[in-house]
């Protein structure tokens, strides 16, 4: 089955700096990679996703990159703000199934 | 939280009692899921259902049961056989839009077994 690893588990950055979270996956058949943001006591919310036929996708201050050959993908947050503080999860899935496989999460703290 | 409701938000039960967590969605999504979240362990899949009256076990199904009698409802029962039931439980649903399979989550239920 699929195995998704996520690093780092905790990350602290100064407000205005960039944050990068990295994930690797094991199943080369995985082709859809969403990222979720979870605030304390709430359910995860989809913030950006990427498919395997695309190398990079941007949405304002967040971007995701994908390296299919190396089987890793990353979330980049630029100009971080205190409200970016949350736990971020990466996930992987494939068209042939409905299961999503999650990383263990990264707790991001943006220091004002 | 995208049209997925979970109730209650907090639930307390005595050890040895079965408890049922509610999950309802009005998004007309076919697939629904239950995850368990423990600190430092991410999201672990308990059960999922792709259509009404059908469901499959996830990675940690032991001690749990589900039903899917209606498209919009996917209740989870935590039985007394679950050895460590205290956790944050998340329900989700998904839909395929073109070449994307988007999954959305409810707000979660925090279950504490005393």
PDB file of N, CA, C and O in Angstrom, chain A residues 18-72:
ATOM      1  N   UNK A  18       9.534  32.532   4.664  1.00  0.00           N
ATOM      2  CA  UNK A  18       8.884  31.428   3.950  1.00  0.00           C
ATOM      3  C   UNK A  18       8.932  30.155   4.778  1.00  0.00           C
ATOM      4  O   UNK A  18       9.820  29.976   5.621  1.00  0.00           O
ATOM      5  N   UNK A  19       7.976  29.274   4.525  1.00  0.00           N
ATOM      6  CA  UNK A  19       7.935  27.964   5.181  1.00  0.00           C
ATOM      7  C   UNK A  19       7.817  26.896   4.101  1.00  0.00           C
ATOM      8  O   UNK A  19       7.077  27.076   3.121  1.00  0.00           O
ATOM      9  N   UNK A  20       8.543  25.808   4.283  1.00  0.00           N
ATOM     10  CA  UNK A  20       8.501  24.703   3.327  1.00  0.00           C
ATOM     11  C   UNK A  20       8.270  23.403   4.083  1.00  0.00           C
ATOM     12  O   UNK A  20       8.963  23.110   5.062  1.00  0.00           O
ATOM     13  N   UNK A  21       7.308  22.643   3.624  1.00  0.00           N
ATOM     14  CA  UNK A  21       6.993  21.336   4.208  1.00  0.00           C
ATOM     15  C   UNK A  21       7.117  20.301   3.098  1.00  0.00           C
ATOM     16  O   UNK A  21       6.618  20.522   1.995  1.00  0.00           O
ATOM     17  N   UNK A  22       7.778  19.183   3.418  1.00  0.00           N
ATOM     18  CA  UNK A  22       8.068  18.187   2.381  1.00  0.00           C
ATOM     19  C   UNK A  22       7.413  16.853   2.685  1.00  0.00           C
ATOM     20  O   UNK A  22       7.339  16.433   3.846  1.00  0.00           O
ATOM     21  N   UNK A  23       6.967  16.188   1.628  1.00  0.00           N
ATOM     22  CA  UNK A  23       6.365  14.853   1.755  1.00  0.00           C
ATOM     23  C   UNK A  23       6.940  13.939   0.682  1.00  0.00           C
ATOM     24  O   UNK A  23       7.247  14.388  -0.423  1.00  0.00           O
ATOM     25  N   UNK A  24       7.068  12.673   1.040  1.00  0.00           N
ATOM     26  CA  UNK A  24       7.431  11.655   0.064  1.00  0.00           C
ATOM     27  C   UNK A  24       6.348  10.593   0.044  1.00  0.00           C
ATOM     28  O   UNK A  24       5.644  10.396   1.038  1.00  0.00           O
ATOM     29  N   UNK A  25       6.210   9.906  -1.077  1.00  0.00           N
ATOM     30  CA  UNK A  25       5.235   8.828  -1.188  1.00  0.00           C
ATOM     31  C   UNK A  25       5.903   7.626  -1.817  1.00  0.00           C
ATOM     32  O   UNK A  25       6.958   7.746  -2.448  1.00  0.00           O
ATOM     33  N   UNK A  26       5.282   6.470  -1.666  1.00  0.00           N
ATOM     34  CA  UNK A  26       5.946   5.238  -2.116  1.00  0.00           C
ATOM     35  C   UNK A  26       5.311   4.616  -3.359  1.00  0.00           C
ATOM     36  O   UNK A  26       6.003   3.922  -4.109  1.00  0.00           O
ATOM     37  N   UNK A  27       4.020   4.849  -3.571  1.00  0.00           N
ATOM     38  CA  UNK A  27       3.309   4.198  -4.666  1.00  0.00           C
ATOM     39  C   UNK A  27       3.362   5.078  -5.924  1.00  0.00           C
ATOM     40  O   UNK A  27       2.746   6.147  -5.954  1.00  0.00           O
ATOM     41  N   UNK A  28       4.059   4.622  -6.926  1.00  0.00           N
ATOM     42  CA  UNK A  28       4.210   5.425  -8.141  1.00  0.00           C
ATOM     43  C   UNK A  28       2.886   5.613  -8.875  1.00  0.00           C
ATOM     44  O   UNK A  28       2.778   6.446  -9.767  1.00  0.00           O
ATOM     45  N   UNK A  29       1.852   4.831  -8.516  1.00  0.00           N
ATOM     46  CA  UNK A  29       0.540   4.982  -9.143  1.00  0.00           C
ATOM     47  C   UNK A  29      -0.254   6.150  -8.551  1.00  0.00           C
ATOM     48  O   UNK A  29      -1.252   6.575  -9.130  1.00  0.00           O
ATOM     49  N   UNK A  30       0.170   6.681  -7.423  1.00  0.00           N
ATOM     50  CA  UNK A  30      -0.522   7.838  -6.840  1.00  0.00           C
ATOM     51  C   UNK A  30      -0.388   9.023  -7.789  1.00  0.00           C
ATOM     52  O   UNK A  30       0.685   9.268  -8.349  1.00  0.00           O
ATOM     53  N   UNK A  31      -1.482   9.729  -7.989  1.00  0.00           N
ATOM     54  CA  UNK A  31      -1.435  10.813  -8.970  1.00  0.00           C
ATOM     55  C   UNK A  31      -2.192  12.067  -8.531  1.00  0.00           C
ATOM     56  O   UNK A  31      -2.368  13.000  -9.314  1.00  0.00           O
ATOM     57  N   UNK A  32      -2.654  12.111  -7.284  1.00  0.00           N
ATOM     58  CA  UNK A  32      -3.346  13.297  -6.789  1.00  0.00           C
ATOM     59  C   UNK A  32      -2.851  13.581  -5.388  1.00  0.00           C
ATOM     60  O   UNK A  32      -2.848  12.675  -4.537  1.00  0.00           O
ATOM     61  N   UNK A  33      -2.409  14.827  -5.154  1.00  0.00           N
ATOM     62  CA  UNK A  33      -1.721  15.154  -3.907  1.00  0.00           C
ATOM     63  C   UNK A  33      -2.308  16.431  -3.312  1.00  0.00           C
ATOM     64  O   UNK A  33      -1.917  17.540  -3.669  1.00  0.00           O
ATOM     65  N   UNK A  34      -3.230  16.299  -2.378  1.00  0.00           N
ATOM     66  CA  UNK A  34      -3.800  17.483  -1.733  1.00  0.00           C
ATOM     67  C   UNK A  34      -3.042  17.860  -0.466  1.00  0.00           C
ATOM     68  O   UNK A  34      -2.376  17.021   0.149  1.00  0.00           O
ATOM     69  N   UNK A  35      -3.167  19.114  -0.090  1.00  0.00           N
ATOM     70  CA  UNK A  35      -2.633  19.612   1.173  1.00  0.00           C
ATOM     71  C   UNK A  35      -3.793  20.184   1.992  1.00  0.00           C
ATOM     72  O   UNK A  35      -4.652  20.875   1.453  1.00  0.00           O
ATOM     73  N   UNK A  36      -3.752  19.893   3.299  1.00  0.00           N
ATOM     74  CA  UNK A  36      -4.807  20.346   4.184  1.00  0.00           C
ATOM     75  C   UNK A  36      -4.217  21.180   5.323  1.00  0.00           C
ATOM     76  O   UNK A  36      -3.109  20.907   5.795  1.00  0.00           O
ATOM     77  N   UNK A  37      -5.005  22.153   5.762  1.00  0.00           N
ATOM     78  CA  UNK A  37      -4.640  22.981   6.921  1.00  0.00           C
ATOM     79  C   UNK A  37      -5.654  22.690   8.024  1.00  0.00           C
ATOM     80  O   UNK A  37      -6.865  22.747   7.789  1.00  0.00           O
ATOM     81  N   UNK A  38      -5.158  22.374   9.206  1.00  0.00           N
ATOM     82  CA  UNK A  38      -6.058  22.083  10.319  1.00  0.00           C
ATOM     83  C   UNK A  38      -5.776  23.037  11.468  1.00  0.00           C
ATOM     84  O   UNK A  38      -4.683  23.021  12.047  1.00  0.00           O
ATOM     85  N   UNK A  39      -6.757  23.827  11.804  1.00  0.00           N
ATOM     86  CA  UNK A  39      -6.659  24.711  12.953  1.00  0.00           C
ATOM     87  C   UNK A  39      -7.132  23.960  14.193  1.00  0.00           C
ATOM     88  O   UNK A  39      -7.869  22.976  14.102  1.00  0.00           O
ATOM     89  N   UNK A  40      -6.728  24.443  15.332  1.00  0.00           N
ATOM     90  CA  UNK A  40      -6.963  23.742  16.582  1.00  0.00           C
ATOM     91  C   UNK A  40      -8.442  23.438  16.799  1.00  0.00           C
ATOM     92  O   UNK A  40      -9.282  24.338  16.715  1.00  0.00           O
ATOM     93  N   UNK A  41      -8.738  22.172  17.033  1.00  0.00           N
ATOM     94  CA  UNK A  41     -10.105  21.770  17.328  1.00  0.00           C
ATOM     95  C   UNK A  41     -11.038  21.723  16.143  1.00  0.00           C
ATOM     96  O   UNK A  41     -12.252  21.547  16.310  1.00  0.00           O
ATOM     97  N   UNK A  42     -10.502  21.860  14.930  1.00  0.00           N
ATOM     98  CA  UNK A  42     -11.342  21.857  13.738  1.00  0.00           C
ATOM     99  C   UNK A  42     -10.941  20.738  12.790  1.00  0.00           C
ATOM    100  O   UNK A  42      -9.902  20.117  12.944  1.00  0.00           O
ATOM    101  N   UNK A  43     -11.770  20.499  11.788  1.00  0.00           N
ATOM    102  CA  UNK A  43     -11.429  19.529  10.771  1.00  0.00           C
ATOM    103  C   UNK A  43     -10.465  20.120   9.748  1.00  0.00           C
ATOM    104  O   UNK A  43     -10.419  21.329   9.552  1.00  0.00           O
ATOM    105  N   UNK A  44      -9.678  19.291   9.083  1.00  0.00           N
ATOM    106  CA  UNK A  44      -8.754  19.785   8.046  1.00  0.00           C
ATOM    107  C   UNK A  44      -9.508  20.422   6.890  1.00  0.00           C
ATOM    108  O   UNK A  44     -10.606  19.985   6.535  1.00  0.00           O
ATOM    109  N   UNK A  45      -8.892  21.462   6.312  1.00  0.00           N
ATOM    110  CA  UNK A  45      -9.481  22.125   5.150  1.00  0.00           C
ATOM    111  C   UNK A  45      -8.510  22.046   3.990  1.00  0.00           C
ATOM    112  O   UNK A  45      -7.320  22.339   4.136  1.00  0.00           O
ATOM    113  N   UNK A  46      -9.015  21.693   2.824  1.00  0.00           N
ATOM    114  CA  UNK A  46      -8.200  21.617   1.616  1.00  0.00           C
ATOM    115  C   UNK A  46      -7.728  23.016   1.232  1.00  0.00           C
ATOM    116  O   UNK A  46      -8.537  23.929   1.103  1.00  0.00           O
ATOM    117  N   UNK A  47      -6.413  23.179   1.072  1.00  0.00           N
ATOM    118  CA  UNK A  47      -5.891  24.498   0.721  1.00  0.00           C
ATOM    119  C   UNK A  47      -5.300  24.546  -0.686  1.00  0.00           C
ATOM    120  O   UNK A  47      -5.338  25.575  -1.356  1.00  0.00           O
ATOM    121  N   UNK A  48      -4.776  23.450  -1.153  1.00  0.00           N
ATOM    122  CA  UNK A  48      -4.220  23.387  -2.497  1.00  0.00           C
ATOM    123  C   UNK A  48      -3.987  21.930  -2.848  1.00  0.00           C
ATOM    124  O   UNK A  48      -3.841  21.088  -1.938  1.00  0.00           O
ATOM    125  N   UNK A  49      -4.001  21.620  -4.131  1.00  0.00           N
ATOM    126  CA  UNK A  49      -3.741  20.250  -4.550  1.00  0.00           C
ATOM    127  C   UNK A  49      -3.013  20.266  -5.879  1.00  0.00           C
ATOM    128  O   UNK A  49      -2.942  21.287  -6.562  1.00  0.00           O
ATOM    129  N   UNK A  50      -2.452  19.122  -6.234  1.00  0.00           N
ATOM    130  CA  UNK A  50      -1.713  19.020  -7.492  1.00  0.00           C
ATOM    131  C   UNK A  50      -1.865  17.606  -8.030  1.00  0.00           C
ATOM    132  O   UNK A  50      -1.946  16.640  -7.268  1.00  0.00           O
ATOM    133  N   UNK A  51      -1.906  17.506  -9.334  1.00  0.00           N
ATOM    134  CA  UNK A  51      -1.960  16.193  -9.968  1.00  0.00           C
ATOM    135  C   UNK A  51      -0.601  15.888 -10.589  1.00  0.00           C
ATOM    136  O   UNK A  51       0.207  16.774 -10.842  1.00  0.00           O
ATOM    137  N   UNK A  52      -0.405  14.616 -10.903  1.00  0.00           N
ATOM    138  CA  UNK A  52       0.925  14.179 -11.322  1.00  0.00           C
ATOM    139  C   UNK A  52       1.314  14.666 -12.700  1.00  0.00           C
ATOM    140  O   UNK A  52       2.468  14.527 -13.105  1.00  0.00           O
ATOM    141  N   UNK A  53       0.397  15.228 -13.461  1.00  0.00           N
ATOM    142  CA  UNK A  53       0.755  15.751 -14.783  1.00  0.00           C
ATOM    143  C   UNK A  53       1.183  17.219 -14.725  1.00  0.00           C
ATOM    144  O   UNK A  53       1.395  17.855 -15.753  1.00  0.00           O
ATOM    145  N   UNK A  54       1.312  17.734 -13.507  1.00  0.00           N
ATOM    146  CA  UNK A  54       1.697  19.135 -13.298  1.00  0.00           C
ATOM    147  C   UNK A  54       2.869  19.165 -12.334  1.00  0.00           C
ATOM    148  O   UNK A  54       2.911  18.405 -11.365  1.00  0.00           O
ATOM    149  N   UNK A  55       3.851  20.038 -12.586  1.00  0.00           N
ATOM    150  CA  UNK A  55       5.016  20.108 -11.721  1.00  0.00           C
ATOM    151  C   UNK A  55       4.900  21.123 -10.597  1.00  0.00           C
ATOM    152  O   UNK A  55       5.523  20.968  -9.561  1.00  0.00           O
ATOM    153  N   UNK A  56       4.071  22.162 -10.827  1.00  0.00           N
ATOM    154  CA  UNK A  56       3.956  23.210  -9.822  1.00  0.00           C
ATOM    155  C   UNK A  56       2.596  23.880  -9.954  1.00  0.00           C
ATOM    156  O   UNK A  56       2.033  24.007 -11.035  1.00  0.00           O
ATOM    157  N   UNK A  57       2.079  24.312  -8.823  1.00  0.00           N
ATOM    158  CA  UNK A  57       0.802  25.023  -8.814  1.00  0.00           C
ATOM    159  C   UNK A  57       0.859  26.086  -7.741  1.00  0.00           C
ATOM    160  O   UNK A  57       1.368  25.835  -6.639  1.00  0.00           O
ATOM    161  N   UNK A  58       0.358  27.277  -8.066  1.00  0.00           N
ATOM    162  CA  UNK A  58       0.399  28.387  -7.109  1.00  0.00           C
ATOM    163  C   UNK A  58      -0.986  28.932  -6.864  1.00  0.00           C
ATOM    164  O   UNK A  58      -1.841  28.930  -7.754  1.00  0.00           O
ATOM    165  N   UNK A  59      -1.209  29.406  -5.643  1.00  0.00           N
ATOM    166  CA  UNK A  59      -2.442  30.084  -5.299  1.00  0.00           C
ATOM    167  C   UNK A  59      -2.079  31.161  -4.284  1.00  0.00           C
ATOM    168  O   UNK A  59      -1.961  30.898  -3.093  1.00  0.00           O
ATOM    169  N   UNK A  60      -1.866  32.355  -4.773  1.00  0.00           N
ATOM    170  CA  UNK A  60      -1.480  33.504  -3.957  1.00  0.00           C
ATOM    171  C   UNK A  60      -0.186  33.181  -3.211  1.00  0.00           C
ATOM    172  O   UNK A  60       0.855  33.009  -3.841  1.00  0.00           O
ATOM    173  N   UNK A  61      -0.209  33.094  -1.900  1.00  0.00           N
ATOM    174  CA  UNK A  61       1.037  32.892  -1.138  1.00  0.00           C
ATOM    175  C   UNK A  61       1.427  31.430  -0.983  1.00  0.00           C
ATOM    176  O   UNK A  61       2.472  31.125  -0.402  1.00  0.00           O
ATOM    177  N   UNK A  62       0.620  30.525  -1.439  1.00  0.00           N
ATOM    178  CA  UNK A  62       0.964  29.106  -1.286  1.00  0.00           C
ATOM    179  C   UNK A  62       1.223  28.473  -2.647  1.00  0.00           C
ATOM    180  O   UNK A  62       0.633  28.871  -3.658  1.00  0.00           O
ATOM    181  N   UNK A  63       2.114  27.524  -2.656  1.00  0.00           N
ATOM    182  CA  UNK A  63       2.458  26.812  -3.876  1.00  0.00           C
ATOM    183  C   UNK A  63       2.801  25.380  -3.509  1.00  0.00           C
ATOM    184  O   UNK A  63       3.219  25.091  -2.377  1.00  0.00           O
ATOM    185  N   UNK A  64       2.601  24.504  -4.454  1.00  0.00           N
ATOM    186  CA  UNK A  64       2.973  23.108  -4.267  1.00  0.00           C
ATOM    187  C   UNK A  64       3.802  22.688  -5.477  1.00  0.00           C
ATOM    188  O   UNK A  64       3.502  23.053  -6.608  1.00  0.00           O
ATOM    189  N   UNK A  65       4.876  21.940  -5.210  1.00  0.00           N
ATOM    190  CA  UNK A  65       5.708  21.396  -6.274  1.00  0.00           C
ATOM    191  C   UNK A  65       5.701  19.885  -6.176  1.00  0.00           C
ATOM    192  O   UNK A  65       5.561  19.316  -5.083  1.00  0.00           O
ATOM    193  N   UNK A  66       5.859  19.232  -7.305  1.00  0.00           N
ATOM    194  CA  UNK A  66       5.825  17.774  -7.371  1.00  0.00           C
ATOM    195  C   UNK A  66       6.969  17.275  -8.228  1.00  0.00           C
ATOM    196  O   UNK A  66       7.167  17.757  -9.339  1.00  0.00           O
ATOM    197  N   UNK A  67       7.703  16.313  -7.703  1.00  0.00           N
ATOM    198  CA  UNK A  67       8.756  15.630  -8.453  1.00  0.00           C
ATOM    199  C   UNK A  67       8.353  14.163  -8.538  1.00  0.00           C
ATOM    200  O   UNK A  67       8.548  13.394  -7.598  1.00  0.00           O
ATOM    201  N   UNK A  68       7.770  13.775  -9.677  1.00  0.00           N
ATOM    202  CA  UNK A  68       7.276  12.397  -9.836  1.00  0.00           C
ATOM    203  C   UNK A  68       8.394  11.381  -9.800  1.00  0.00           C
ATOM    204  O   UNK A  68       8.240  10.283  -9.271  1.00  0.00           O
ATOM    205  N   UNK A  69       9.517  11.736 -10.379  1.00  0.00           N
ATOM    206  CA  UNK A  69      10.626  10.791 -10.455  1.00  0.00           C
ATOM    207  C   UNK A  69      11.122  10.436  -9.058  1.00  0.00           C
ATOM    208  O   UNK A  69      11.361   9.270  -8.739  1.00  0.00           O
ATOM    209  N   UNK A  70      11.270  11.467  -8.240  1.00  0.00           N
ATOM    210  CA  UNK A  70      11.759  11.254  -6.882  1.00  0.00           C
ATOM    211  C   UNK A  70      10.640  10.900  -5.920  1.00  0.00           C
ATOM    212  O   UNK A  70      10.899  10.563  -4.763  1.00  0.00           O
ATOM    213  N   UNK A  71       9.423  10.995  -6.357  1.00  0.00           N
ATOM    214  CA  UNK A  71       8.241  10.720  -5.533  1.00  0.00           C
ATOM    215  C   UNK A  71       8.229  11.608  -4.290  1.00  0.00           C
ATOM    216  O   UNK A  71       8.107  11.135  -3.148  1.00  0.00           O
ATOM    217  N   UNK A  72       8.368  12.899  -4.517  1.00  0.00           N
ATOM    218  CA  UNK A  72       8.175  13.807  -3.397  1.00  0.00           C
ATOM    219  C   UNK A  72       7.489  15.083  -3.852  1.00  0.00           C
ATOM    220  O   UNK A  72       7.568  15.475  -5.021  1.00  0.00           O
TER     221      UNK A  72
END
